[in-house]
Coordinates of C-alpha atoms in Angstrom, one line a residue:
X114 CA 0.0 0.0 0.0
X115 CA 3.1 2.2 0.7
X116 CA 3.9 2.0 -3.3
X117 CA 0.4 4.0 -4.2
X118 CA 0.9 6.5 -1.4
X119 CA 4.9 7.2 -2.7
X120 CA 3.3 7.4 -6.0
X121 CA 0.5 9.9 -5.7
X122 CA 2.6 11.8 -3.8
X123 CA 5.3 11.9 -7.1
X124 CA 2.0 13.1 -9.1
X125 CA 1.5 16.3 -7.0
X126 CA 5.2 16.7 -6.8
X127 CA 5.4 15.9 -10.4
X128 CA 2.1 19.1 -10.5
X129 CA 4.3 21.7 -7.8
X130 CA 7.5 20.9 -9.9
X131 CA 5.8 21.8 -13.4
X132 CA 4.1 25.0 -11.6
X133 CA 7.1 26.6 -11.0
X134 CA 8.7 26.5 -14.3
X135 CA 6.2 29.1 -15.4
X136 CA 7.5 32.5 -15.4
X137 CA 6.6 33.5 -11.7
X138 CA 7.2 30.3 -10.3
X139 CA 5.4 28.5 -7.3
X140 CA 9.0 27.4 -4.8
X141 CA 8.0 23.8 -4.0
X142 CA 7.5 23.8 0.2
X143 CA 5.0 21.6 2.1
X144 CA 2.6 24.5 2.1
X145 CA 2.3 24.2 -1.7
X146 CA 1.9 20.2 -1.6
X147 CA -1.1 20.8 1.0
X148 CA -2.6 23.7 -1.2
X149 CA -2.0 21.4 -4.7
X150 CA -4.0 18.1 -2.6
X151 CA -6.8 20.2 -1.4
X152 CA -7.6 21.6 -5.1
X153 CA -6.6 18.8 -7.3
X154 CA -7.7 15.5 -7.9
X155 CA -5.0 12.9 -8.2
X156 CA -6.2 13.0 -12.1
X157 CA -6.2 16.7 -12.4
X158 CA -2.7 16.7 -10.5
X159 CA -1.2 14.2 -13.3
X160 CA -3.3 16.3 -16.1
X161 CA -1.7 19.3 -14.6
X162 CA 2.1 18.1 -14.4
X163 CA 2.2 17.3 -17.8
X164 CA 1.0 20.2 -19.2
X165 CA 2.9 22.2 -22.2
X166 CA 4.3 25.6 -20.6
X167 CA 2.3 27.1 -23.9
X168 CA -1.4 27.3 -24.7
X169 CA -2.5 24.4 -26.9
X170 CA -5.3 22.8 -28.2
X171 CA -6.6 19.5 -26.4
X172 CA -5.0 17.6 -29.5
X173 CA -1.6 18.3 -28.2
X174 CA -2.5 18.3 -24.7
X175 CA -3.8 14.9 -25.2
X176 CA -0.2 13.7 -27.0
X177 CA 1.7 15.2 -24.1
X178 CA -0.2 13.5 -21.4
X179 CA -1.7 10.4 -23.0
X180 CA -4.9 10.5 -22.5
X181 CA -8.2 10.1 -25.0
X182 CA -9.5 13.0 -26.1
X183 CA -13.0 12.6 -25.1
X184 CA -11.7 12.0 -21.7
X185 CA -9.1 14.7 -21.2
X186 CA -12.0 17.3 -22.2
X187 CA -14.1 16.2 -19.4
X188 CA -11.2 16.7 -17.2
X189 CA -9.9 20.1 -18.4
X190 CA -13.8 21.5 -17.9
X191 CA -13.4 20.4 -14.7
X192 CA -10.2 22.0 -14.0
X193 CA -11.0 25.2 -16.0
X194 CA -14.6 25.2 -13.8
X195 CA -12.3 25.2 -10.4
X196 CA -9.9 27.7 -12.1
X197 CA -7.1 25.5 -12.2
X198 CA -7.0 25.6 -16.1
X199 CA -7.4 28.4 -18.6
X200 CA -9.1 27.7 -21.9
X201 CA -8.8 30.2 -24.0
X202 CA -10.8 30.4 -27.4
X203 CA -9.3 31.2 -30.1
X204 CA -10.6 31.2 -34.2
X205 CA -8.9 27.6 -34.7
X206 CA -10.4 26.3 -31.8
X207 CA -10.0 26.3 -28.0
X208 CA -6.5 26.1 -26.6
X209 CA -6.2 25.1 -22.9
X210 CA -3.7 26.6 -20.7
X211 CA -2.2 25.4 -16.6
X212 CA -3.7 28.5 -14.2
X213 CA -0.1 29.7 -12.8
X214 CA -0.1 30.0 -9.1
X215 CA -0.3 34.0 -9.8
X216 CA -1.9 35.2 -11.7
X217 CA -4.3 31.9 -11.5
X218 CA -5.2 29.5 -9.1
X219 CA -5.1 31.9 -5.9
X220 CA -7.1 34.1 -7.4
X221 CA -9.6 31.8 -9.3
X222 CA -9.5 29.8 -6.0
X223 CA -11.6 32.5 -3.9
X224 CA -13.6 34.2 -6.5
X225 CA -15.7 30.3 -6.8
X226 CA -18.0 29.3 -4.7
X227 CA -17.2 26.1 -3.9
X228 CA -18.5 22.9 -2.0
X229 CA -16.0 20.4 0.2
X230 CA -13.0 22.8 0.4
X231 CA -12.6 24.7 3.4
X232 CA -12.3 28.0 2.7
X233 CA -10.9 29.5 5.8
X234 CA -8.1 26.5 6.1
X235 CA -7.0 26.8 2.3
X236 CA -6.3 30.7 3.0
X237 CA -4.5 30.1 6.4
X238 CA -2.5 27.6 3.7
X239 CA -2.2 30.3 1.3
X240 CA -0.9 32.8 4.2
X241 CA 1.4 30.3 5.1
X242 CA 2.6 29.7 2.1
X243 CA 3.2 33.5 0.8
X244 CA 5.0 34.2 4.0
X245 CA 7.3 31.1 3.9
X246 CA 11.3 31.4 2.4
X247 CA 11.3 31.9 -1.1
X248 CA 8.3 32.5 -2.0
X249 CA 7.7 36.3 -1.2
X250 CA 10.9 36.8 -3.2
X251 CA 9.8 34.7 -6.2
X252 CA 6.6 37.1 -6.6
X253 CA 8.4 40.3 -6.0
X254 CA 11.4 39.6 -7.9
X255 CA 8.8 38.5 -11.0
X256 CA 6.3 41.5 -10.6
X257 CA 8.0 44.5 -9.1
X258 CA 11.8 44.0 -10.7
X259 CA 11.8 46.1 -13.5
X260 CA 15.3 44.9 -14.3
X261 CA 13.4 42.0 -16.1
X262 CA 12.0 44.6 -19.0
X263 CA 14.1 45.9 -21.6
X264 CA 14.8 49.8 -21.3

């Protein structure tokens, strides 16, 4: 039984990993894993850490992650219902994008109305989390360093 613990937890590292290779990152602490299990299925989690850093159609998404198409959809309406996925319509179709941590999930996160979260625990998690080393630096450095625009 320890083998399908070990490897659910590789899934949502697998997820916190993949989230913070997006341009403002999402540092990898315990606070994160706790946020990422309270918001994402085990499904979602493995939808979401094999996600293309780019906005694609659910062809491609479907390639990266291995899934039928008919079931991935189902899934990614899910996820873009709780705000963890973007999907983004375009002329050609729509193209499906992982919610960063921010600008994204935290945000989407409280603006739902949602049954079987706790609301008051996942902010104390999100408090926790913004406060912990690395993290407050990641989102300042990313949003407030202008050094990162060309002059």
């Amino acid at each position: 039984m320890g083998h399908l613990v070990n490897a659910k937890e590789e899934v949502y590292r697998a997820l916190a990993e993949r989230l913070n290779r997006n341009p403002v990152g999402a540092p990898v602490n315990e606070y994160l894993m706790e946020i990422l299990h309270r918001l994402y299925t085990v499904n979602e989690a493995e939808v979401g850490a094999r996600f293309p850093l780019l906005p694609m159609p659910i062809e491609k998404i479907a390639e990266a992650t291995g899934m039928k198409k008919s079931e991935l959809k189902e899934t990614l309406e899910k996820m873009a219902d709780k705000g963890l996925v973007l999907d983004l319509p375009r002329r050609d179709g729509t193209y499906y994008m992982l919610a960063p941590m921010i600008v994204g999930f935290f945000e989407y996160t409280f603006i739902r109305v949602r049954d079987g979260v706790n609301m008051k625990e996942l902010a104390e998690l999100f408090e926790k989390y913004f406060q912990s080393d690395g993290v407050r630096e990641e989102v300042e450095n990313s949003f407030f360093s202008f050094n990162n625009y060309p002059k």
